[in-house]
XYZ file of C-alpha atoms in Angstrom:
71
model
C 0.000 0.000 0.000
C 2.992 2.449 0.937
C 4.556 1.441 -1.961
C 1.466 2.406 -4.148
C 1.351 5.629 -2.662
C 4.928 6.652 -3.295
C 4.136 5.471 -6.984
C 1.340 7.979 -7.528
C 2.459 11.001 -5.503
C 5.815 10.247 -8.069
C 3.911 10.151 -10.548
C 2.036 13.416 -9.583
C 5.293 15.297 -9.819
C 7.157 14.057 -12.794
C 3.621 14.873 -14.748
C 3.843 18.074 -12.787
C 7.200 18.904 -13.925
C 6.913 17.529 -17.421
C 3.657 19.837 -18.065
C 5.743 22.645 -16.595
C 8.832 22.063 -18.852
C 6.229 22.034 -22.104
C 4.536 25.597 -20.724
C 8.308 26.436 -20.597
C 9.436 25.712 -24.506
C 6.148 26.020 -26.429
C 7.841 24.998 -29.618
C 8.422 21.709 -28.488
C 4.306 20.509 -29.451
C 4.630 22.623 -32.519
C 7.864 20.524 -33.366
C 6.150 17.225 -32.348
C 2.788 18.357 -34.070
C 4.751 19.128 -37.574
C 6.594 15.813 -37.592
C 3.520 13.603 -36.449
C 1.400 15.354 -39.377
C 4.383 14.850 -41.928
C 5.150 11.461 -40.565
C 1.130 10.539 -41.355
C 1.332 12.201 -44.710
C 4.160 9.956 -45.779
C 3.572 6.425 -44.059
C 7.324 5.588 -44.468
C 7.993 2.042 -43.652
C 11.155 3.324 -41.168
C 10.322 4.886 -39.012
C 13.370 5.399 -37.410
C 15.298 6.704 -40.427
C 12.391 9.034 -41.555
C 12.582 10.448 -37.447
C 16.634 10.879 -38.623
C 16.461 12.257 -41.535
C 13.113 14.506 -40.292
C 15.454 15.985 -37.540
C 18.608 16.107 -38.568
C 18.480 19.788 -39.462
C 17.793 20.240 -36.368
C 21.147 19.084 -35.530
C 24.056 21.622 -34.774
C 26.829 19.439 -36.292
C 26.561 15.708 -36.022
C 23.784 14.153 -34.603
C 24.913 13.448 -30.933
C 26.012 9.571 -29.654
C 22.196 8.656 -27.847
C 22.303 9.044 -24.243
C 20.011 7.539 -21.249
C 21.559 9.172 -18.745
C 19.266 12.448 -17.253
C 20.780 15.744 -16.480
């Protein structure tokens, strides 16, 4: 039961934070909206190298090594 609780009042503040962090950087939905509406236009079978080749504009230089760790 404890444990249950600590799950929801954690996941109380990461959605907390997360809507916080969108009200923050506004273009992040229009970002996400343009490449879910081009990504539906275009049905391309990979996904993964249409998402690369979508946002690698975006990109300064390289595209950076993927990373799991947080800030």
């Amino acid at each position: 039961m404890q444990m249950c609780s600590k799950f929801l009042d954690r996941k109380e503040e990461l959605k907390a934070d997360h809507a916080s962090y969108l009200r923050q950087h506004p273009e992040i939905r229009a970002l996400i909206s343009d490449f879910l509406q081009f990504l539906l236009l275009r049905k391309p079978d990979d996904i993964f190298q249409f998402a690369r080749d979508y946002f690698i504009p975006f990109a300064s230089r390289r595209p950076p090594k993927p990373s799991l760790e947080t800030p």
